PDB file of C-alpha atoms in Angstrom:
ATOM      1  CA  UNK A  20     -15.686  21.478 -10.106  1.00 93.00           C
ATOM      2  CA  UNK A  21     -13.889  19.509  -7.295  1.00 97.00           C
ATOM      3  CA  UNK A  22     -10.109  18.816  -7.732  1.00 97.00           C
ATOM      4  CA  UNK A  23      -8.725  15.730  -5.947  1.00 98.00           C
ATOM      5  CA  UNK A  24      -4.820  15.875  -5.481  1.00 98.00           C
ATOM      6  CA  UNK A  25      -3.816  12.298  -4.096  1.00 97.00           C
ATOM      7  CA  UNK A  26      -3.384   8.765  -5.157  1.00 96.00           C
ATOM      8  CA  UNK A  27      -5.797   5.835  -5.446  1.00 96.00           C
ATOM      9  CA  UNK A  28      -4.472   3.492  -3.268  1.00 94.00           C
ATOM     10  CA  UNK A  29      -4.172   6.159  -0.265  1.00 96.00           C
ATOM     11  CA  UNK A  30      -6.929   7.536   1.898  1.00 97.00           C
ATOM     12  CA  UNK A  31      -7.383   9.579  -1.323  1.00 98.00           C
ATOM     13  CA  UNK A  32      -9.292   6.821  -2.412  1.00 98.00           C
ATOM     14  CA  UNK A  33     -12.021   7.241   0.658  1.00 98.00           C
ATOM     15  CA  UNK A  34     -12.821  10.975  -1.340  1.00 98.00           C
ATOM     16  CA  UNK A  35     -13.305   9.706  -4.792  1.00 98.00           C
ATOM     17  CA  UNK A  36     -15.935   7.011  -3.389  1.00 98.00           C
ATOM     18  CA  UNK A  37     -17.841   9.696  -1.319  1.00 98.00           C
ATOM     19  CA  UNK A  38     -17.861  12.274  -4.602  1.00 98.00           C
ATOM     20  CA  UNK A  39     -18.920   9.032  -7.213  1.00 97.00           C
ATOM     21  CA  UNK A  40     -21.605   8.395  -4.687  1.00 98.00           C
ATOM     22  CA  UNK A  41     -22.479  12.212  -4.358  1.00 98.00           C
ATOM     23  CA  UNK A  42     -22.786  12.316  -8.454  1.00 97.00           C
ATOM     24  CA  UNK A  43     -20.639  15.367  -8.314  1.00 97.00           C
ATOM     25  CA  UNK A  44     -18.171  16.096 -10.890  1.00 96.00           C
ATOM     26  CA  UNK A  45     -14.376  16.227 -10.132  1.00 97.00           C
ATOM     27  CA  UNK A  46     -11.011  16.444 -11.536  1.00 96.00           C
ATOM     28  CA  UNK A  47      -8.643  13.900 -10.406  1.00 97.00           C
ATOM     29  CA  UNK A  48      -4.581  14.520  -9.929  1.00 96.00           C
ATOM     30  CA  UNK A  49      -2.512  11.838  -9.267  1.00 96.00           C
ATOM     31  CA  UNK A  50       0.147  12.887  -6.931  1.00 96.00           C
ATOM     32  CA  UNK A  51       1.715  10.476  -4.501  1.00 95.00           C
ATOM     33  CA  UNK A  52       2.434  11.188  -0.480  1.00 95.00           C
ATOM     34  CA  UNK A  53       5.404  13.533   0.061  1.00 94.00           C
ATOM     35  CA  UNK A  54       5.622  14.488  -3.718  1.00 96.00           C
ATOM     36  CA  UNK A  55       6.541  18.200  -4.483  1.00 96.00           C
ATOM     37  CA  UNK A  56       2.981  18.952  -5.703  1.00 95.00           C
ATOM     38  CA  UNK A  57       1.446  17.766  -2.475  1.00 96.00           C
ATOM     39  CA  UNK A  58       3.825  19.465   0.030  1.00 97.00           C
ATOM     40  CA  UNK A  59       2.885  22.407  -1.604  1.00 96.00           C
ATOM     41  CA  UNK A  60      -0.767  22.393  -1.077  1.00 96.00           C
ATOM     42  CA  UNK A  61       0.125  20.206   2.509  1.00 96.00           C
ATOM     43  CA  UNK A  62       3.326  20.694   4.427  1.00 95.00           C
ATOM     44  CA  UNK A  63       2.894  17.245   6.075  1.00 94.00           C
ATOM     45  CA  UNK A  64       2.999  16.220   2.566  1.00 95.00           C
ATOM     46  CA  UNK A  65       0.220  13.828   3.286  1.00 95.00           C
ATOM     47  CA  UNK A  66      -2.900  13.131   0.669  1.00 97.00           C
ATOM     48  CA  UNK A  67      -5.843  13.394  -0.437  1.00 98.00           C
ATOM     49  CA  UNK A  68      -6.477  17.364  -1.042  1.00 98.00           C
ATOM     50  CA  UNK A  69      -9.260  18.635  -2.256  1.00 98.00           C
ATOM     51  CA  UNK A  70      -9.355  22.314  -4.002  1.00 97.00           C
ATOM     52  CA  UNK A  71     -12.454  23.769  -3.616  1.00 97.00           C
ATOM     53  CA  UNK A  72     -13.833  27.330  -4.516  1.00 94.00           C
ATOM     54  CA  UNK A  73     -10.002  28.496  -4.587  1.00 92.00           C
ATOM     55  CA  UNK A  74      -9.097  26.713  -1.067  1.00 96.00           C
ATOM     56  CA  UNK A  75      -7.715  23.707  -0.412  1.00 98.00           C
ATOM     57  CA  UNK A  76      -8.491  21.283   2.475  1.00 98.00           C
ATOM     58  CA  UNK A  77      -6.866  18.290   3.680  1.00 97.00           C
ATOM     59  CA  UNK A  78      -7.092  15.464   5.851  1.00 97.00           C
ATOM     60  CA  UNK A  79      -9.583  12.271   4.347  1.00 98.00           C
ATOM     61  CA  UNK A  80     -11.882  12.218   7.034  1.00 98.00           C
ATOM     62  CA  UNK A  81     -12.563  16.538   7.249  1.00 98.00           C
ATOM     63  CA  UNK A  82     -12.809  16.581   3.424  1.00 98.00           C
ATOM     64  CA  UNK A  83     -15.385  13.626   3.558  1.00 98.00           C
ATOM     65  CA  UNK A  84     -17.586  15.560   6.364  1.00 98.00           C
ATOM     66  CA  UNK A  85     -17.317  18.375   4.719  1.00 98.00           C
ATOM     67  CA  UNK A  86     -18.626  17.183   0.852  1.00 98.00           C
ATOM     68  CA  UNK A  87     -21.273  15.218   2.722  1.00 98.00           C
ATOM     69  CA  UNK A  88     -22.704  18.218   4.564  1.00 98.00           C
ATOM     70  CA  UNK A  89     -22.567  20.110   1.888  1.00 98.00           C
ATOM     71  CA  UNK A  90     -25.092  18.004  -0.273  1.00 98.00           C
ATOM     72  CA  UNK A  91     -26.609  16.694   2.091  1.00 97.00           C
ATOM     73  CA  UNK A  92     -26.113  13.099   1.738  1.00 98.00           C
ATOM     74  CA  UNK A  93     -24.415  10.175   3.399  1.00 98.00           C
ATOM     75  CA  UNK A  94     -24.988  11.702   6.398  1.00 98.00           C
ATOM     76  CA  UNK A  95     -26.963  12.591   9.481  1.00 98.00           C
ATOM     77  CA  UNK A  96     -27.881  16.374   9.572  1.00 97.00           C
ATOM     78  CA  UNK A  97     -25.501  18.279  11.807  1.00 95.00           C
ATOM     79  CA  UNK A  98     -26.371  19.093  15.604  1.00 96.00           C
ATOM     80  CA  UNK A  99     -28.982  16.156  15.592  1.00 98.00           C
ATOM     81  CA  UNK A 100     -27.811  12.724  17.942  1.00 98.00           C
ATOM     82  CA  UNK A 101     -27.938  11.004  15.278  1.00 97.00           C
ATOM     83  CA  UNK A 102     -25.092  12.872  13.858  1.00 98.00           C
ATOM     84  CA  UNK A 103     -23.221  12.572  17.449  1.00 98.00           C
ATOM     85  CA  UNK A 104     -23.551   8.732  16.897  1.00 97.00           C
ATOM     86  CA  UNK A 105     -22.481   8.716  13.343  1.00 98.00           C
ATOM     87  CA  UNK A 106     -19.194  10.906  14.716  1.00 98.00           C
ATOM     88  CA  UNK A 107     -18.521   8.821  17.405  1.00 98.00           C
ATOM     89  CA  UNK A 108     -18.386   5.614  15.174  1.00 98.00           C
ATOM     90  CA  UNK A 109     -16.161   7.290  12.310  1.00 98.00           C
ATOM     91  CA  UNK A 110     -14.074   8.906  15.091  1.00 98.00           C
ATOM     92  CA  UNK A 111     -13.878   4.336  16.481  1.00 98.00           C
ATOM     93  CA  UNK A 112     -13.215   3.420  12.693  1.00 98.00           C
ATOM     94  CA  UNK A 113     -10.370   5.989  12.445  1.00 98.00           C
ATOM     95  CA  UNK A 114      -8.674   5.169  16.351  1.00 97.00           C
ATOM     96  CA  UNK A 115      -8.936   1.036  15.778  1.00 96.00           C
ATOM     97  CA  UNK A 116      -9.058   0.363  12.295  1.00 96.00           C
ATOM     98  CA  UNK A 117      -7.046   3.210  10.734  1.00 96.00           C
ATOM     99  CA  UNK A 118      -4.562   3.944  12.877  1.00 96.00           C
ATOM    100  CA  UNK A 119      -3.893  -0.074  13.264  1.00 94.00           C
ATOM    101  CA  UNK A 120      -3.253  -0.405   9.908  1.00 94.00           C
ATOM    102  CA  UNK A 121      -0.827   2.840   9.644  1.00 92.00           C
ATOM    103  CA  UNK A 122       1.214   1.143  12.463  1.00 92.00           C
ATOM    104  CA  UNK A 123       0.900  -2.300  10.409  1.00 89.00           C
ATOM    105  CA  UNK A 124       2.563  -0.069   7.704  1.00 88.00           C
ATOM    106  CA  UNK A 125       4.850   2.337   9.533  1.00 90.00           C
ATOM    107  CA  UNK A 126       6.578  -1.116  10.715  1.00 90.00           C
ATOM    108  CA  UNK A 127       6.619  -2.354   7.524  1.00 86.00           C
ATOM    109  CA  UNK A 128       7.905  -0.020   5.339  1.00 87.00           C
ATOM    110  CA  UNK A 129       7.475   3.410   6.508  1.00 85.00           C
ATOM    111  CA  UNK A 130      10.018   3.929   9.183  1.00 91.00           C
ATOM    112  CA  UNK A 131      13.316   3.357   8.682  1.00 93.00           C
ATOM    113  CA  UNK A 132      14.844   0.418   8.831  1.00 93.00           C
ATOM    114  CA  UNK A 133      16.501   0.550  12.376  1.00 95.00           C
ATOM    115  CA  UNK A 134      12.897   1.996  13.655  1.00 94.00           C
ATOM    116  CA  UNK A 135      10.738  -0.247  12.355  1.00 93.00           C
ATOM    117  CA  UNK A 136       9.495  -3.294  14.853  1.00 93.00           C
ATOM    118  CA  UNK A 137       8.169  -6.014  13.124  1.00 85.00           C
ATOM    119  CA  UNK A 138       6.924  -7.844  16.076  1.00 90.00           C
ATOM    120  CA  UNK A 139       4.136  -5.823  16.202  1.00 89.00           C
ATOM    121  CA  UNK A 140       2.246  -6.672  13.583  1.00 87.00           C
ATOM    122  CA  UNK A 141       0.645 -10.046  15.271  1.00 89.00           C
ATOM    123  CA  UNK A 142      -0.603  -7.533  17.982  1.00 92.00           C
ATOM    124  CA  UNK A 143      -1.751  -5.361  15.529  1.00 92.00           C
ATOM    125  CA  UNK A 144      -3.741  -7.764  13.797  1.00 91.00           C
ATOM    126  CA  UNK A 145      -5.003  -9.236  16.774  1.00 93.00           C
ATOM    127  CA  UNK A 146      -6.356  -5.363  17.759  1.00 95.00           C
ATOM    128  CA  UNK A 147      -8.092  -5.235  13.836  1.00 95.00           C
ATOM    129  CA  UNK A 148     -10.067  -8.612  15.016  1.00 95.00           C
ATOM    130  CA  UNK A 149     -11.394  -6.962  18.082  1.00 96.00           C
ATOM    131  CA  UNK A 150     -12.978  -3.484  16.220  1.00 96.00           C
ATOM    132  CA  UNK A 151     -14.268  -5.496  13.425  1.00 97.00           C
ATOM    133  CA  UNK A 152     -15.917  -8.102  15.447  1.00 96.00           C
ATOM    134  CA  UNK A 153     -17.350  -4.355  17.077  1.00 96.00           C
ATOM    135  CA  UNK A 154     -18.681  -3.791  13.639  1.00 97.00           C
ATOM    136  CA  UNK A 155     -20.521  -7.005  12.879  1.00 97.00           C
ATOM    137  CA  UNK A 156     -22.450  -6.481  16.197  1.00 97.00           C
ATOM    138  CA  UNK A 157     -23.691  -3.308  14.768  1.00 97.00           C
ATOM    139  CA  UNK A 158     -24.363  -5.408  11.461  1.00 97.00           C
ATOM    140  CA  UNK A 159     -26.586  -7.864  12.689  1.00 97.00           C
ATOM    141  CA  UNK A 160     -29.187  -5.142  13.621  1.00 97.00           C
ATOM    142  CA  UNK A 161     -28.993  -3.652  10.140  1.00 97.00           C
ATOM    143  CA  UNK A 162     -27.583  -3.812   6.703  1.00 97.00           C
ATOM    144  CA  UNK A 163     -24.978  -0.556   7.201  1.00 98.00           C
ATOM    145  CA  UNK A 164     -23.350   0.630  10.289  1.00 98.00           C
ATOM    146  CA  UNK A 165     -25.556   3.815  10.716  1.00 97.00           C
ATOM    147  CA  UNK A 166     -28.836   2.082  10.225  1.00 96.00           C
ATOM    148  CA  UNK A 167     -30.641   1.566   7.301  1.00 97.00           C
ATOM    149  CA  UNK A 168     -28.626   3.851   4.811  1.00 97.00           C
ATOM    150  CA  UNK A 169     -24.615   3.628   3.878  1.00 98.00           C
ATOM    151  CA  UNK A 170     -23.482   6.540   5.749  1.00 98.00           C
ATOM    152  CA  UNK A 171     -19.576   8.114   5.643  1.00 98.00           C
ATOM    153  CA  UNK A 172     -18.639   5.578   8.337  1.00 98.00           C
ATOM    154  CA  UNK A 173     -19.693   2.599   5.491  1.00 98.00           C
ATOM    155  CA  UNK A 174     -16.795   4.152   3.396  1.00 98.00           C
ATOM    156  CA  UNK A 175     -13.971   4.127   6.341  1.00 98.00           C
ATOM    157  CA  UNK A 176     -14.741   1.194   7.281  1.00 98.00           C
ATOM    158  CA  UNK A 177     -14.761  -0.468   3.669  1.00 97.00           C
ATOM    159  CA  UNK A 178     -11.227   1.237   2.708  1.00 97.00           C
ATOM    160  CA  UNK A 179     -10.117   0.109   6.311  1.00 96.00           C
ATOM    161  CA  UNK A 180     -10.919  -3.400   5.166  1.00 95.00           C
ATOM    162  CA  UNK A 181      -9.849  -2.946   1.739  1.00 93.00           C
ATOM    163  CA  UNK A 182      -6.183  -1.121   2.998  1.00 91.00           C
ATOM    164  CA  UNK A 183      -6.279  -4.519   5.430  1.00 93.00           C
ATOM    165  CA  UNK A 184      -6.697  -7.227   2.943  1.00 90.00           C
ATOM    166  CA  UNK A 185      -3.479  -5.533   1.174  1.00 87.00           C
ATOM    167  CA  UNK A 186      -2.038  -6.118   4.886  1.00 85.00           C
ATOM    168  CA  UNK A 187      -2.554  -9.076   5.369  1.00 84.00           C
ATOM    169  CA  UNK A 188      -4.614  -9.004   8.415  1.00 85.00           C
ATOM    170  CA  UNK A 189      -8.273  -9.010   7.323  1.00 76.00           C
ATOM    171  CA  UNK A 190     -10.050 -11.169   9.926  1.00 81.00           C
ATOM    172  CA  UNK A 191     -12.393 -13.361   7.838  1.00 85.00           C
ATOM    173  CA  UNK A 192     -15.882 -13.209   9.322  1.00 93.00           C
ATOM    174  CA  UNK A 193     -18.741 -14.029   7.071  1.00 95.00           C
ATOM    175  CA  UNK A 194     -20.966 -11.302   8.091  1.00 96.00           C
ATOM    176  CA  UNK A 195     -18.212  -8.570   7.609  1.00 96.00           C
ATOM    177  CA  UNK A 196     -17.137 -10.352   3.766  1.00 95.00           C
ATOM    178  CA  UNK A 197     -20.942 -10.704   3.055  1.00 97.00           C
ATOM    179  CA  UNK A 198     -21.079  -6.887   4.010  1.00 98.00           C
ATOM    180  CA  UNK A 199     -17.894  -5.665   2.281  1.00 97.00           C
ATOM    181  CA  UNK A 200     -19.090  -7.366  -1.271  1.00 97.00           C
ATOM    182  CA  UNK A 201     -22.025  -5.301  -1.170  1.00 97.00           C
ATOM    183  CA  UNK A 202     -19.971  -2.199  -0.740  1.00 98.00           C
ATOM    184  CA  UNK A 203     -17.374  -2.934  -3.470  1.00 97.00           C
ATOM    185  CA  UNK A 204     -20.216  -3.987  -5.502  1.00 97.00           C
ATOM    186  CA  UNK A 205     -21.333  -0.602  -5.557  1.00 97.00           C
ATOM    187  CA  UNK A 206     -21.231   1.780  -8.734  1.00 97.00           C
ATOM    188  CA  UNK A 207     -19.421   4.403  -7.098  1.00 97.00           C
ATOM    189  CA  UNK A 208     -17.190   1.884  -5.666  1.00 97.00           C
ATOM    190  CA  UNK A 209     -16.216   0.784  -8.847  1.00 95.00           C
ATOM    191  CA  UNK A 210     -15.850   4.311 -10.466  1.00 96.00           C
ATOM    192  CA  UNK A 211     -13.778   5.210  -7.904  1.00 97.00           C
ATOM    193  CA  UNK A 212     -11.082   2.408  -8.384  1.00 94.00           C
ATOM    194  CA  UNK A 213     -10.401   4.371 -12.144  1.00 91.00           C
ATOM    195  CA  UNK A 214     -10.893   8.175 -11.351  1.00 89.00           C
ATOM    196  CA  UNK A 215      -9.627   9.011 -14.847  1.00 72.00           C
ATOM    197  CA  UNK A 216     -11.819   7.401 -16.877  1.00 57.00           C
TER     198      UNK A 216
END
């Protein structure tokens, strides 16, 4: 069984979505960034981990690849373009969208005080705007941003948007809403929001 070391309202919760949707069993441990338990399984002290067949791996985005190879789901088969496509668009969500909103929170209450520029958050929001607006193009040829199918860069892009809203900055486009109710109206959505049920 999976074991996922992090905290729901992190990346960590990206990893419980993917494994809901998967159907896969896991064991969920709450541990926040930088807490003893997570330093020791990640120096950077960063979350989610996931322990798998007595490893651990870290990093949201590697352990999502690597559960949806795996089983073979939520994903376009390795080596194929479609795959190259599906990379390059998580590798967009994680460059415009996620590391936006880290800034957005770095300057808010990350960094210390005397580091922190608050000024930037306007600029930051303004740089959200553009990539989503990049999204809904991709939307109005198809229901998810791979095609047909929610694929892994459905689920960065909905925690993006989710992490955003918390922010402050969600843009509010109809065709982007319309598209992130469907996703949080999803099962594995849900089950994800109370791992330890």
């Amino acid at each position: 069984m999976y074991e996922v070391i992090g905290s729901v309202k992190t990346r960590t919760f990206r990893v419980l979505w993917l494994l809901e949707e998967l159907g896969q069993p896991y064991r969920f441990i709450e541990e926040t960034p930088r807490s003893a338990g997570i330093v020791a399984l990640n120096p950077l002290g960063k979350v989610p981990a996931l322990r798998v067949d007595g490893d651990v791996l870290t990093d949201s985005v590697a352990i999502m690849t690597f559960l949806a190879d795996r089983h073979g789901a939520f994903t376009a088969p390795a080596g194929t373009v479609a795959r190259a496509r599906q990379d390059a668009l998580s590798l967009y969500i994680i460059d415009e969208m996620d590391a936006i909103l880290w800034s957005a929170a770095k300057h808010s209450f990350v960094l210390p005080e005397e580091k922190r520029v608050a000024d930037l958050k306007p600029t930051l929001g303004w740089e959200y705007d553009r990539a989503v607006r990049h999204l809904c193009r991709r939307l109005e040829k198809s229901p998810f941003l791979c095609g047909d199918a929610l694929t892994l860069p459905d689920i960065l892009a909905a925690h993006c948007a989710e992490w955003a809203k918390a922010a402050k900055i969600l843009p509010r486009l109809p065709l982007f809403d319309d598209y992130l109710a469907r996703l949080a109206a999803r099962p594995a959505f849900q089950g994800a929001r109370d791992p330890k049920r």
